Amino acid sequence: MTWTNDKVMALASDPAAAKAGQGQASPDKWILLANREQVLWGECRGSGKNPYQVQVEWNEPAFRCTCPSRKFPCKHSLGLMLLWVHQPRAFQSGPPPAWVTEWLDSREKKKQKSAEKAKAKQTEMQKPIDPEKTARQAEERKNKIRDGLQILMLRLHDLVAGGLSELPSLPYRFWDEAARRMVDAQAPGAARLIRELAVITAGGGAWAAGALERMARLKLMAEAFDRFDTLEPELQAELRSQLGWFLSKEEVLKGPGIVDFWVVLGVTVEEDEESGLQVQRIWLGSRDSGRPALLLHFAPQNQALDLSFNPGTGFKAELVYYPALVPLRALVRSRMTANEACPQPGGYGTIAEALQAFGAAAARVPWLERFPMLLEEVTPVPDAPWFLIDRRGQTIPLMEKKSLLWELAALSGGRPLRLFGEWREQCFFPIPALPLFRPQTAAALLPPHPLLKNLAHDAVLGTRGRNYQIPAVGGPMEEWFKRLAAEPEPAGALLKTAAVLTAGLRAGSLPAEPTRSVPEPCAAEVLPLCRAGAADLLGQILRNAGEKFLIEWLERARAARCLAPHHLLPDLLDQACRRPELQSSVRALAGQRGIWLAQWNPDWRAVYDPAALTEAEPWDPAEWEERDPKQRVIRLQALRSRNPAVMREILAEKIDQETAKERAALTALLKENLNPDDEPFLEARLEDRSLSVRQAAAELLSGLEGSGLNRRMQERLESWLRTEKKFLRTIFSLEPPENCDAAMQRDGIQES
């Protein structure tokens, strides 16, 4: 595999490690830099008298360093790899020293031991299994899960009967206790859904429909598990998987395998809230059979993940699928070839085809949460909300962090592109072609279907104490609803109805028609894009706030008459909004695509038209919820520079709904164009429950001449000032009170 700056950075355990690693990527910090075949080694200057000995083997990759860092890889290992990527000529070639060969020998011995263990394990697997013991253990776990689900259903029925209106006010420990009970019942999958309930009910918006949907999914699992012994084996396997009762790898590998050439479509890394582990999800597509496959890898937070699965590469291997009605998850039994660059397999030609495939899968597995989609010729449209549109004009909603969506728009320029992602929560989650993409999904819920909204309204009111009847509906679900209406227990009937309804709606997902005309693509560029090395350097500068280097990069690129890489245009335009001195260079380097993007983003329009954000341009209240926090700050900064009063009014209306950290940062935005009219707002911030917010407001008020805070501080100083005559000298001293009263704390004075 060819290593690049981004691939090395993806190995970092966190952003701090990545930044520290870049700080070590300078030959001046190294006494020795050397390589041989797939091994790098070096000696890096440290704080002690002896340099740190750093070794890297590219194949896995593997790392070793004598520094005391607990991060893996450490900053020295990252710096060594970055140096090789950017300055390979700085490395000398030759035989490795003893401390490197010892490490390589120890690794070879470990590999041999692992191979011996694997062989012994294979031999153990071939031994006859005690069927009675296995059956007894399975029956014991089945009974524990069934008992746990029955208790959970009693609790959910009681909540629905009494009404869901109290859910947002329930403390987190209510849900945490219920989740822990399901973990004790050996059903962690049900525990995860309960924790999702806690997040949804605390998130506002369409919480009732979202909560009812999760409850309905739990009800469906419980009903299915009551009939577990009557289900077909594949459906039993699906249900076990949803509840977190997985087969061992050894059991799975006994199944039949599929030999094919597998192409890596996308890789994501998420954190499992229950265990705290990193979960690496690797989506593969087979070149010959067209089947998708999902590999899951788990690792502690500070441990590097497998980078051998790189999007855009493929390998020949034998995979074994976990038993399922819709086989997706798989294990690699054996690999026949190393990774090689290859084209992606064919995807869905239209959005309708993709949704039809998902619908067929969801009809068989009603609790299917994620489904892979490789879409051909789709265009991201920066609307509110964002959506994808295909060549037939059909659309599906997009859901992700706004910064990624703007990056997609910049890559597209209004033209169709091929896009891989997951269909979940009735939205398409794009997965870019990065080695380790860490998605930050939006928390907002889509508007619920009218039928589900009506059921959620009934659930909020509750079924107890009134003659509740399941509402009648027509269409293909009419018979189901009539049958459910005959259920004797209203709360259970409502949950069953919601389960059937949500399963039907998910399986019957259809593309929507666009709500507005599709934008014209951007005009063709005249200048070429900058070279890959220059693009990598710009990415490093933007990621690490290298402001002093950014001006130099822009000047050199402008002199070379080339354009900035498309995927970095959103970050460049953000920089230009904050730093007017960059706007001329950014306009030149963004080209026609920058102009096209600015048509969709009011903040970026200011880069091209200084009058774009004036008193005449109204602020849409929906902007606060719809914008990425970073984009929101840029918008407010631009508005503050041109119309401080409007910006302050917006803050006064919206700031209280944010977290303490965000409230403090938003308050600090008033530093620009600070004026006496800001004093009432800042005085109100002194009443904030957060110390950081009060301190931010006090700092601004102290810089405002004639402010009430300064007068109060002066009065306090005068009351604390003591004078004493000694001979011909006057001695001044301060005698503040022993304890800070509430007024002092309000003004930012804290007890030492």
Coordinates of N, CA and C in Angstrom, one line a residue, residues 84-199:
W84 N 9.1 10.0 6.3 CA 9.3 9.1 5.2 C 8.4 9.5 4.0
V85 N 7.1 9.9 4.4 CA 6.2 10.2 3.3 C 6.6 11.5 2.6
H86 N 7.1 12.5 3.3 CA 7.4 13.8 2.7 C 8.8 14.0 2.3
Q87 N 9.8 13.3 3.1 CA 11.2 13.6 2.8 C 11.9 12.2 2.8
P88 N 11.7 11.3 1.9 CA 12.3 10.0 1.9 C 13.8 10.1 1.7
R89 N 14.3 11.2 1.1 CA 15.7 11.3 0.8 C 16.5 11.6 2.1
A90 N 15.8 12.0 3.2 CA 16.5 12.2 4.5 C 16.9 10.9 5.1
F91 N 16.4 9.8 4.6 CA 16.7 8.5 5.2 C 17.9 7.8 4.5
Q92 N 18.8 7.3 5.3 CA 19.9 6.6 4.7 C 19.6 5.1 4.7
S93 N 20.1 4.4 3.8 CA 19.8 2.9 3.6 C 21.0 2.1 4.1
G94 N 20.7 1.0 4.7 CA 21.8 0.1 5.2 C 21.2 -0.9 6.2
P95 N 22.1 -1.8 6.7 CA 21.7 -2.8 7.6 C 21.2 -2.3 8.9
P96 N 20.1 -2.8 9.5 CA 19.6 -2.3 10.7 C 20.5 -2.6 11.9
P97 N 20.6 -1.7 12.9 CA 21.4 -1.9 14.1 C 20.8 -3.1 14.9
A98 N 21.5 -3.4 16.0 CA 21.1 -4.6 16.8 C 19.7 -4.3 17.5
W99 N 19.5 -3.1 17.9 CA 18.2 -2.8 18.6 C 17.0 -2.9 17.7
V100 N 17.2 -2.8 16.4 CA 16.2 -3.0 15.4 C 16.0 -4.4 15.1
T101 N 17.1 -5.2 14.8 CA 17.0 -6.6 14.5 C 16.4 -7.4 15.7
E102 N 16.7 -7.0 16.9 CA 16.2 -7.7 18.1 C 14.6 -7.5 18.1
W103 N 14.2 -6.3 17.8 CA 12.7 -6.1 17.7 C 12.1 -6.9 16.6
L104 N 12.7 -6.9 15.4 CA 12.2 -7.7 14.3 C 12.2 -9.2 14.6
D105 N 13.2 -9.7 15.2 CA 13.3 -11.1 15.6 C 12.2 -11.5 16.6
S106 N 12.0 -10.6 17.6 CA 10.9 -10.8 18.6 C 9.5 -10.8 17.9
R107 N 9.3 -10.0 16.9 CA 8.1 -10.0 16.2 C 7.9 -11.3 15.4
E108 N 9.0 -11.7 14.8 CA 8.9 -13.0 14.1 C 8.5 -14.1 15.0
K109 N 9.1 -14.2 16.2 CA 8.8 -15.2 17.1 C 7.4 -15.2 17.6
K110 N 6.9 -13.9 17.8 CA 5.5 -13.8 18.1 C 4.5 -14.3 17.0
K111 N 4.9 -14.0 15.8 CA 4.1 -14.5 14.7 C 4.1 -16.0 14.6
Q112 N 5.3 -16.6 14.9 CA 5.3 -18.1 14.9 C 4.5 -18.7 16.0
K113 N 4.5 -18.0 17.2 CA 3.7 -18.5 18.3 C 2.2 -18.4 18.0
S114 N 1.9 -17.2 17.4 CA 0.5 -17.0 17.0 C 0.0 -18.1 16.0
A115 N 0.9 -18.4 15.1 CA 0.6 -19.5 14.1 C 0.4 -20.8 14.8
E116 N 1.3 -21.1 15.8 CA 1.1 -22.4 16.5 C -0.2 -22.4 17.3
K117 N -0.5 -21.3 17.9 CA -1.7 -21.2 18.7 C -2.9 -21.4 17.8
A118 N -2.9 -20.7 16.6 CA -4.0 -20.9 15.7 C -4.2 -22.3 15.2
K119 N -3.0 -23.0 15.0 CA -3.1 -24.4 14.6 C -3.6 -25.2 15.7
A120 N -3.2 -25.0 17.0 CA -3.7 -25.7 18.1 C -5.2 -25.5 18.3
K121 N -5.6 -24.2 18.1 CA -7.0 -23.9 18.2 C -7.9 -24.6 17.1
Q122 N -7.3 -24.7 15.9 CA -8.0 -25.4 14.8 C -8.1 -26.9 15.2
T123 N -7.1 -27.4 15.8 CA -7.1 -28.8 16.2 C -8.2 -29.0 17.3
E124 N -8.2 -28.0 18.2 CA -9.2 -28.1 19.3 C -10.7 -28.0 18.7
M125 N -10.8 -27.1 17.7 CA -12.1 -27.0 17.1 C -12.6 -28.3 16.4
Q126 N -11.7 -29.1 16.0 CA -12.0 -30.3 15.3 C -12.4 -31.4 16.2
K127 N -12.1 -31.2 17.5 CA -12.5 -32.2 18.5 C -14.0 -32.2 18.7
P128 N -14.6 -33.3 19.0 CA -16.1 -33.4 19.2 C -16.5 -32.5 20.3
I129 N -17.6 -31.8 20.1 CA -18.1 -30.9 21.1 C -19.2 -31.6 21.9
D130 N -19.2 -31.3 23.2 CA -20.3 -31.9 24.0 C -21.6 -31.3 23.7
P131 N -22.5 -31.9 23.0 CA -23.7 -31.3 22.6 C -24.7 -31.0 23.7
E132 N -24.6 -31.8 24.8 CA -25.5 -31.6 25.9 C -25.1 -30.4 26.7
K133 N -23.8 -30.2 26.8 CA -23.3 -29.0 27.6 C -23.6 -27.7 26.8
T134 N -23.4 -27.8 25.5 CA -23.7 -26.6 24.6 C -25.2 -26.3 24.6
A135 N -26.0 -27.3 24.5 CA -27.5 -27.0 24.5 C -27.9 -26.5 25.9
R136 N -27.3 -27.0 27.0 CA -27.7 -26.5 28.3 C -27.3 -25.0 28.5
Q137 N -26.1 -24.7 28.0 CA -25.7 -23.3 28.1 C -26.6 -22.3 27.3
A138 N -26.9 -22.8 26.1 CA -27.8 -22.0 25.2 C -29.2 -21.8 25.9
E139 N -29.7 -22.9 26.5 CA -31.0 -22.8 27.1 C -31.0 -21.8 28.3
E140 N -29.9 -21.9 29.1 CA -29.8 -21.0 30.2 C -29.8 -19.5 29.8
R141 N -29.0 -19.2 28.7 CA -29.0 -17.8 28.3 C -30.3 -17.4 27.7
K142 N -30.9 -18.3 26.9 CA -32.2 -18.0 26.3 C -33.3 -17.7 27.4
N143 N -33.3 -18.4 28.5 CA -34.2 -18.1 29.6 C -33.9 -16.8 30.3
K144 N -32.6 -16.4 30.4 CA -32.2 -15.2 31.0 C -32.7 -14.0 30.1
I145 N -32.5 -14.1 28.8 CA -32.9 -13.1 27.9 C -34.4 -13.0 27.9
R146 N -35.1 -14.1 27.9 CA -36.6 -14.0 27.9 C -37.1 -13.4 29.1
D147 N -36.6 -13.7 30.3 CA -37.0 -13.1 31.6 C -36.8 -11.6 31.6
G148 N -35.6 -11.2 31.1 CA -35.2 -9.8 31.0 C -36.2 -9.0 30.1
L149 N -36.5 -9.6 29.0 CA -37.4 -8.9 28.0 C -38.8 -8.8 28.6
Q150 N -39.2 -9.8 29.3 CA -40.6 -9.8 29.9 C -40.7 -8.7 30.9
I151 N -39.7 -8.5 31.7 CA -39.7 -7.4 32.7 C -39.6 -6.1 32.0
L152 N -38.8 -6.0 31.0 CA -38.7 -4.7 30.2 C -40.1 -4.4 29.6
M153 N -40.8 -5.4 29.1 CA -42.1 -5.1 28.4 C -43.1 -4.6 29.5
L154 N -43.0 -5.1 30.7 CA -43.9 -4.6 31.7 C -43.7 -3.2 32.0
R155 N -42.4 -2.8 32.0 CA -42.1 -1.4 32.2 C -42.5 -0.5 31.1
L156 N -42.3 -1.0 29.8 CA -42.7 -0.2 28.7 C -44.2 0.0 28.6
H157 N -44.9 -1.1 28.8 CA -46.4 -1.1 28.8 C -46.9 -0.1 29.8
D158 N -46.2 -0.1 31.0 CA -46.7 0.9 32.1 C -46.4 2.3 31.6
L159 N -45.3 2.6 31.0 CA -45.0 3.9 30.5 C -46.0 4.4 29.5
V160 N -46.4 3.5 28.5 CA -47.3 3.9 27.5 C -48.7 4.0 28.1
A161 N -49.1 3.2 29.0 CA -50.4 3.3 29.6 C -50.5 4.6 30.4
G162 N -49.5 5.0 31.1 CA -49.5 6.3 31.8 C -49.3 7.5 31.0
G163 N -48.8 7.3 29.8 CA -48.5 8.5 28.9 C -47.0 8.8 28.9
L164 N -46.5 9.1 27.7 CA -45.0 9.3 27.6 C -44.7 10.8 27.8
S165 N -45.6 11.6 28.2 CA -45.3 13.0 28.4 C -44.2 13.3 29.4
E166 N -44.1 12.4 30.4 CA -43.1 12.6 31.5 C -41.7 12.1 31.1
L167 N -41.5 11.5 29.9 CA -40.2 10.9 29.5 C -39.1 11.9 29.5
P168 N -39.3 13.1 28.9 CA -38.2 14.1 28.9 C -37.7 14.5 30.3
S169 N -38.5 14.4 31.3 CA -38.1 14.8 32.6 C -37.5 13.7 33.4
L170 N -37.5 12.5 32.9 CA -36.9 11.4 33.7 C -35.4 11.5 33.7
P171 N -34.8 11.2 34.9 CA -33.3 11.3 35.0 C -32.7 10.2 34.2
Y172 N -31.4 10.4 33.8 CA -30.7 9.4 33.0 C -30.6 8.1 33.8
R173 N -30.5 8.1 35.1 CA -30.3 6.9 35.8 C -31.5 5.9 35.6
F174 N -32.7 6.5 35.3 CA -33.9 5.6 35.0 C -33.6 4.7 33.9
W175 N -33.1 5.3 32.8 CA -32.8 4.5 31.6 C -31.5 3.7 31.8
D176 N -30.6 4.2 32.6 CA -29.3 3.5 32.8 C -29.6 2.2 33.6
E177 N -30.5 2.3 34.6 CA -30.8 1.1 35.4 C -31.5 0.0 34.5
A178 N -32.4 0.5 33.6 CA -33.1 -0.5 32.7 C -32.1 -1.1 31.8
A179 N -31.1 -0.3 31.3 CA -30.1 -0.9 30.3 C -29.2 -1.9 31.1
R180 N -28.8 -1.5 32.3 CA -28.0 -2.5 33.0 C -28.6 -3.8 33.3
R181 N -29.9 -3.7 33.5 CA -30.7 -5.0 33.7 C -30.6 -5.9 32.5
M182 N -30.7 -5.2 31.3 CA -30.7 -6.0 30.1 C -29.3 -6.6 29.8
V183 N -28.2 -5.8 30.3 CA -26.9 -6.3 30.2 C -26.7 -7.5 31.1
D184 N -27.3 -7.5 32.3 CA -27.3 -8.6 33.2 C -28.0 -9.8 32.6
A185 N -29.1 -9.5 31.8 CA -29.8 -10.6 31.2 C -29.1 -11.1 29.9
Q186 N -27.9 -10.6 29.7 CA -27.1 -11.0 28.5 C -27.8 -10.6 27.2
A187 N -28.4 -9.5 27.2 CA -29.0 -8.9 25.9 C -28.5 -7.5 25.7
P188 N -27.2 -7.3 25.5 CA -26.7 -5.9 25.3 C -27.3 -5.1 24.2
G189 N -27.8 -5.8 23.2 CA -28.4 -5.1 22.0 C -29.7 -4.4 22.5
A190 N -30.4 -5.0 23.4 CA -31.6 -4.3 23.9 C -31.2 -3.1 24.8
A191 N -30.1 -3.3 25.5 CA -29.6 -2.2 26.4 C -29.2 -1.0 25.5
R192 N -28.6 -1.2 24.4 CA -28.2 -0.1 23.5 C -29.5 0.7 23.0
L193 N -30.5 0.0 22.7 CA -31.8 0.7 22.3 C -32.3 1.5 23.5
I194 N -32.2 1.0 24.7 CA -32.7 1.7 25.8 C -31.9 3.0 26.0
R195 N -30.6 2.9 25.9 CA -29.8 4.1 26.0 C -30.1 5.1 24.9
E196 N -30.4 4.6 23.7 CA -30.9 5.5 22.6 C -32.1 6.2 23.0
L197 N -33.0 5.6 23.7 CA -34.2 6.2 24.2 C -33.9 7.4 25.1
A198 N -32.9 7.2 26.0 CA -32.5 8.3 26.9 C -32.0 9.5 26.1
V199 N -31.3 9.3 25.0 CA -30.7 10.4 24.2 C -31.9 11.1 23.4

